[in-house]
Tab-separated table of C-alpha atoms and ligand atoms in Angstrom:
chain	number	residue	atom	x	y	z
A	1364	UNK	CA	-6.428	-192.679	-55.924
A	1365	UNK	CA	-9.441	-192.437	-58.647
A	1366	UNK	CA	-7.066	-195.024	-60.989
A	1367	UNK	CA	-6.095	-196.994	-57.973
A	1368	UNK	CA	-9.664	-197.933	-57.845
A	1369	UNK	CA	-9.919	-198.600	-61.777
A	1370	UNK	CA	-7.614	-200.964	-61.313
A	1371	UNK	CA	-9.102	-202.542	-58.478
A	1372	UNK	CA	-11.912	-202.933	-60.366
A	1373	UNK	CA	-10.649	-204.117	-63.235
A	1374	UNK	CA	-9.287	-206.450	-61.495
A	1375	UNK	CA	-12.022	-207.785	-59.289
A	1376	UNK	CA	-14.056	-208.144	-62.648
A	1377	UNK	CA	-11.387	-210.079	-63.600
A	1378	UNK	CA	-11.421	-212.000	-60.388
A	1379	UNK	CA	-15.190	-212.800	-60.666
A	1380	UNK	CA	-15.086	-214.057	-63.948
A	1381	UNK	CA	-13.230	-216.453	-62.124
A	1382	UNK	CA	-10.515	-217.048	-64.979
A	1383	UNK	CA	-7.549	-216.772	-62.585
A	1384	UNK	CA	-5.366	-218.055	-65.537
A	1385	UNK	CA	-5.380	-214.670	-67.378
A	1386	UNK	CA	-3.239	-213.409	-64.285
A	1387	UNK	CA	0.834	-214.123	-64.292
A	1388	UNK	CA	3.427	-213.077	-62.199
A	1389	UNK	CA	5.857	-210.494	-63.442
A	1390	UNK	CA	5.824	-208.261	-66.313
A	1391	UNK	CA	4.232	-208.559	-69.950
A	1392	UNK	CA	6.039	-209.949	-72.723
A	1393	UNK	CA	7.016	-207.994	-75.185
A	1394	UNK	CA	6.260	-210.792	-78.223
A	1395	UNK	CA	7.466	-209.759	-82.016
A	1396	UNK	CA	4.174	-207.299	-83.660
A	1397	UNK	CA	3.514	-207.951	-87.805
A	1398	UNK	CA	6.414	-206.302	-89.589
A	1399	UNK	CA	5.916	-203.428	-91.893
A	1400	UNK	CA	2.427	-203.157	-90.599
A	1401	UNK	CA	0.047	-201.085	-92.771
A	1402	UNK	CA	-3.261	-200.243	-90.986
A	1403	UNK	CA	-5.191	-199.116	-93.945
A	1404	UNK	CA	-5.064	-202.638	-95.232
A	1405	UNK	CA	-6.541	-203.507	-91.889
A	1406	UNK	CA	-9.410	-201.406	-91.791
A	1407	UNK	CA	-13.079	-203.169	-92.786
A	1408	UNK	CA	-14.589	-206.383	-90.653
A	1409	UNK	CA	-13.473	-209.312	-88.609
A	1410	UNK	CA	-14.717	-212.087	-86.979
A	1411	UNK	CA	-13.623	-213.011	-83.324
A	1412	UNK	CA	-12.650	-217.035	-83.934
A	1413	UNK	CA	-10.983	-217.781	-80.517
A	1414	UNK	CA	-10.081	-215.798	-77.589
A	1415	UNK	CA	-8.710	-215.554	-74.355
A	1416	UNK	CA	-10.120	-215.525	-72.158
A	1417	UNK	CA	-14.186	-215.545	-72.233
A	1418	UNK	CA	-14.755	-213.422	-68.835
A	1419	UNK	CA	-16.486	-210.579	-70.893
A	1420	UNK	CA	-18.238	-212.330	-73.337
A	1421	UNK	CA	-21.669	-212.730	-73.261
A	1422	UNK	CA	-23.284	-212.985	-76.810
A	1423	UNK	CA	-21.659	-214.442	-80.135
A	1424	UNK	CA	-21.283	-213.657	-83.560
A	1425	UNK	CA	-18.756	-211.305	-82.135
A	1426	UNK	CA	-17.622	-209.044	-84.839
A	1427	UNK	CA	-15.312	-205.783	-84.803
A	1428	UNK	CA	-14.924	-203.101	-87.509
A	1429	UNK	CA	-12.257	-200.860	-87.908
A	1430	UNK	CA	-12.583	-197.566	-90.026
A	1431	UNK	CA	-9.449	-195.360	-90.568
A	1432	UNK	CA	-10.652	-191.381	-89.431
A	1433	UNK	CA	-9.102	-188.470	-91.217
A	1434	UNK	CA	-6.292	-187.394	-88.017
A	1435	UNK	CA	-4.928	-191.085	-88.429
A	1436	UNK	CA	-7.151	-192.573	-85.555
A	1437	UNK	CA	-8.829	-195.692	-85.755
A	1438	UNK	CA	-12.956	-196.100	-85.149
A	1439	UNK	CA	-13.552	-199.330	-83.605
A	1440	UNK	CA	-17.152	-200.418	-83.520
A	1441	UNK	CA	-17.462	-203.908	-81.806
A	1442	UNK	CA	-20.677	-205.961	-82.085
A	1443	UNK	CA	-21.855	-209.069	-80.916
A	1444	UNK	CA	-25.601	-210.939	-80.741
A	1445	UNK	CA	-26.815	-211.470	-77.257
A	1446	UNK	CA	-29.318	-214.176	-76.497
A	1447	UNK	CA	-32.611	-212.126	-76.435
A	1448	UNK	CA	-31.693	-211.816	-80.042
A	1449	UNK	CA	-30.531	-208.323	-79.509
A	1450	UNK	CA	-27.623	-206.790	-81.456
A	1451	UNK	CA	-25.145	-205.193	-78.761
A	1452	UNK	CA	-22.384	-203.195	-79.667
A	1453	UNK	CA	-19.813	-200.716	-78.598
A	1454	UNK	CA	-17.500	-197.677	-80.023
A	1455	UNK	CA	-13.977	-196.843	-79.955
A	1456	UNK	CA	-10.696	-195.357	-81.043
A	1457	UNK	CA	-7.573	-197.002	-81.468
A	1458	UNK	CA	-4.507	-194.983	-81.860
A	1459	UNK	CA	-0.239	-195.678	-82.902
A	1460	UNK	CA	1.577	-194.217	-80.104
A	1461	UNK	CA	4.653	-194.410	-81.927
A	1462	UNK	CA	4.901	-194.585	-85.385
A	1463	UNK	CA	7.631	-196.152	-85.544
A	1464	UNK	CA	6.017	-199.169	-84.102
A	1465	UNK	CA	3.189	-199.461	-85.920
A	1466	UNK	CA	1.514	-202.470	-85.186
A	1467	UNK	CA	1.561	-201.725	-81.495
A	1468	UNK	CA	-1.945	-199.647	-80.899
A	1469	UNK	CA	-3.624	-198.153	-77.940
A	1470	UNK	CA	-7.404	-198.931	-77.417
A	1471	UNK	CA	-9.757	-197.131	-75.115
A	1472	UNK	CA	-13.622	-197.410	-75.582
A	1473	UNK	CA	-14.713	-195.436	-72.163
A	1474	UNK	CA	-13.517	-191.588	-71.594
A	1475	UNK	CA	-11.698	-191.560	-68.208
A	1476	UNK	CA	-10.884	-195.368	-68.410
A	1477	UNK	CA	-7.136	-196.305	-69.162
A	1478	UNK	CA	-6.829	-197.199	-72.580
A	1479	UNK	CA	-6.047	-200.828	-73.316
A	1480	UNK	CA	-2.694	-202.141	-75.500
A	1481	UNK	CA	-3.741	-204.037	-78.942
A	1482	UNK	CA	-0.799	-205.327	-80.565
A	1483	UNK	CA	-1.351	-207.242	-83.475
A	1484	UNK	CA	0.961	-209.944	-83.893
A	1485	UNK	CA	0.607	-210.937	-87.201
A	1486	UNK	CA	-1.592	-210.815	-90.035
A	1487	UNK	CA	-2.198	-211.094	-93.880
A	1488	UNK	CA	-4.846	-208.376	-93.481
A	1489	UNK	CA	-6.820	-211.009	-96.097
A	1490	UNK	CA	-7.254	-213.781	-94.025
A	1491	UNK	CA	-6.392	-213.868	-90.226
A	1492	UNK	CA	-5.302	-211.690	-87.768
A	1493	UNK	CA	-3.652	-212.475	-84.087
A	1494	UNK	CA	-4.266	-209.716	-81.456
A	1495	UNK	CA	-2.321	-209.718	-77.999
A	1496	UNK	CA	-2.861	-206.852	-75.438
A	1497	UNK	CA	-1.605	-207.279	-72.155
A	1498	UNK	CA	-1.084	-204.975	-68.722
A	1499	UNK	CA	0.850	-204.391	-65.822
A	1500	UNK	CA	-0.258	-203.948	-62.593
A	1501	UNK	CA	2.226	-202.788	-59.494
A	1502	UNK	CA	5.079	-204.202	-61.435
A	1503	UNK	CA	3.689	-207.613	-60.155
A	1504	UNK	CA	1.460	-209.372	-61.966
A	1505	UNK	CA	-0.348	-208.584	-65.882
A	1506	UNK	CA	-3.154	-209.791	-67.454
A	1507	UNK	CA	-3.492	-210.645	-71.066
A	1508	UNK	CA	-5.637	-211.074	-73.497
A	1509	UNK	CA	-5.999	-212.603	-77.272
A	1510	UNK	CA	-7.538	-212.730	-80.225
A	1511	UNK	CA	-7.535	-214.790	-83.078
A	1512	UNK	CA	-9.609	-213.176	-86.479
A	1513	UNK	CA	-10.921	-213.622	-89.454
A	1514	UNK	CA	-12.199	-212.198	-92.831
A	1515	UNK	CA	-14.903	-214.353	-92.514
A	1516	UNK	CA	-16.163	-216.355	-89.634
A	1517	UNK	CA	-14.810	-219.832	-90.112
A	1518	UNK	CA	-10.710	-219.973	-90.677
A	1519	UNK	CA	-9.421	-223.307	-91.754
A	1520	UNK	CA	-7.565	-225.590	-89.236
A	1521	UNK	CA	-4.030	-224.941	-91.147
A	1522	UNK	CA	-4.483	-221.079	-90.231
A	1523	UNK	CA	-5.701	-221.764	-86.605
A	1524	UNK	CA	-2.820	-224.656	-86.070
A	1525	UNK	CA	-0.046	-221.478	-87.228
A	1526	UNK	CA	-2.012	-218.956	-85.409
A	1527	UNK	CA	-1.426	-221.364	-82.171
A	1528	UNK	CA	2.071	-221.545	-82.806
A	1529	UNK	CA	2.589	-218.255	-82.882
A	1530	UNK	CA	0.444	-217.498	-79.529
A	1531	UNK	CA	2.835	-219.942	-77.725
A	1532	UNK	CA	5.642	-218.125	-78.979
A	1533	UNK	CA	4.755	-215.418	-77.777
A	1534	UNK	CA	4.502	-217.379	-74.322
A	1535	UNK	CA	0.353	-217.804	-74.483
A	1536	UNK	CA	-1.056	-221.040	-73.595
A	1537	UNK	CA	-3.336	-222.164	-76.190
A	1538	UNK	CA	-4.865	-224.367	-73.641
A	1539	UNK	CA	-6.885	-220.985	-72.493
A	1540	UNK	CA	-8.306	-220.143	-75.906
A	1541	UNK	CA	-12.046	-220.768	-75.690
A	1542	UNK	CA	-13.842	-220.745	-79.248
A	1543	UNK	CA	-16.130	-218.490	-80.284
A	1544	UNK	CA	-19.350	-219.232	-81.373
A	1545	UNK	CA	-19.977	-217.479	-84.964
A	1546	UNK	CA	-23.221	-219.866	-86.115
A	1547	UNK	CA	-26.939	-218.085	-86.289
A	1548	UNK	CA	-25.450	-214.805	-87.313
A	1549	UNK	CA	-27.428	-213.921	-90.274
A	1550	UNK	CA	-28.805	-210.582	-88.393
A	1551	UNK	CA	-25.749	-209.138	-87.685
A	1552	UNK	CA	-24.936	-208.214	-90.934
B	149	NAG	C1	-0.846	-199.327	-97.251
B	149	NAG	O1	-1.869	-199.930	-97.971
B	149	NAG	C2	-2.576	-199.039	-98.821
B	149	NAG	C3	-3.782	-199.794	-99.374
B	149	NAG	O2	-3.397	-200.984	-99.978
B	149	NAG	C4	-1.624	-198.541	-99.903
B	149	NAG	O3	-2.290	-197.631	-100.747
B	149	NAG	C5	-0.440	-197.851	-99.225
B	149	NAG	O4	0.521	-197.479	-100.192
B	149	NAG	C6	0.213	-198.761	-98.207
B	149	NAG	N1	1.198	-198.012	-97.444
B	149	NAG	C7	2.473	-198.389	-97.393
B	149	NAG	C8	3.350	-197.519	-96.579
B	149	NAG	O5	2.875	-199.383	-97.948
B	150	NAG	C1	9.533	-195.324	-80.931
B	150	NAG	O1	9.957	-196.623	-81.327
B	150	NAG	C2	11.329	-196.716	-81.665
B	150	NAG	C3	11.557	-198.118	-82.241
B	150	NAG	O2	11.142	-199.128	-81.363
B	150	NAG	C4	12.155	-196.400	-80.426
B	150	NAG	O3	13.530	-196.478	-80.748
B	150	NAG	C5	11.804	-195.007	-79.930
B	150	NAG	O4	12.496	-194.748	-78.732
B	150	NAG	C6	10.316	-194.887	-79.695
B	150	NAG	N1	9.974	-193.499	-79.407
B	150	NAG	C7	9.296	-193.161	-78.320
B	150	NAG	C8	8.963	-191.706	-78.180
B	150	NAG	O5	8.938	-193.970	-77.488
């Protein structure tokens, strides 16, 4: 009962934020993750360049950090500058569930909240990194979400052009990608 109403709520959020594209009928897809994917070469900063879709977003400069812990885990620290000038930010773990896939993780920031799927696509852990997580709901509908980052907080057309391709292969409009502001962010460093 206690999830049902997670859900629910997850999905009213959803609903408010009034970006009744990130819902589709049926079942995730199950898109190809980064072969061979080594997480320690992912660990350090990136920058949030586009996303879908903007429901939760409310500052810029959005930023997340990834450090690897001792029992394998990941810490995920998320930060991002509101406009009051403000730095807001949030902690994590992200976990393999199988490690034989391991490229497909398992986020959760809040205890008691269901823990949300971060698959990363594909990245050169140098450069860019594309981040898919998607859920079902009563086998009828799933949400999804996306992220496209960076080392650094510009990435050159070429990059973002691939990146795109590789979204829409994995059945993402790129129409829905909003981009995210990363100017002014001096402070967060
Ligand atoms: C993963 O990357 C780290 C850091 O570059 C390296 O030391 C390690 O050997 C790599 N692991 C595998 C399985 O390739
Ligand atoms: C782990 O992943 C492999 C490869 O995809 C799969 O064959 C296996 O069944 C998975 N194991 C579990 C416990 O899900």
């Amino acid at each position: 009962m206690k999830k049902t109403f997670q859900v629910l709520f997850v999905v009213l959020l959803t609903a408010v934020g009034a970006d009744s594209q990130s819902f589709h009928r049926g079942n995730c897809p199950k898109p190809s993750v980064q072969e061979d994917f080594n997480v320690t070469k992912y660990m350090g900063t990136w920058y949030e360049i586009e996303k879908l879709p903007a429901v939760f977003e409310r500052g810029k400069c959005n930023q997340a950090t990834y450090t690897l812990l001792d029992d394998g885990t990941v810490k995920v620290r998320n930060a991002e500058l509101l406009a009051n000038g403000k730095i807001s930010s949030i902690e994590g773990v992200a976990k393999v569930k199988n490690s034989s896939e391991p490229a497909i993780l398992d986020v959760g920031f809040f205890k008691g909240a269901p823990d949300a799927p971060y698959w990363v696509l594909s990245t050169d852990y140098q450069t860019y990194a594309l981040v898919y997580s998607c859920s079902n709901y009563f086998g009828l509908f799933h949400i999804d979400f996306a992220w496209m980052l960076a080392r650094t907080r510009v990435l050159t057309e070429d990059v973002v052009s691939q990146l795109h391709d590789k979204l829409t292969a994995a059945g993402v409009n790129v129409k829905r990608l909003t981009v995210s502001d990363q100017t002014g962010c001096d402070v967060m460093t």
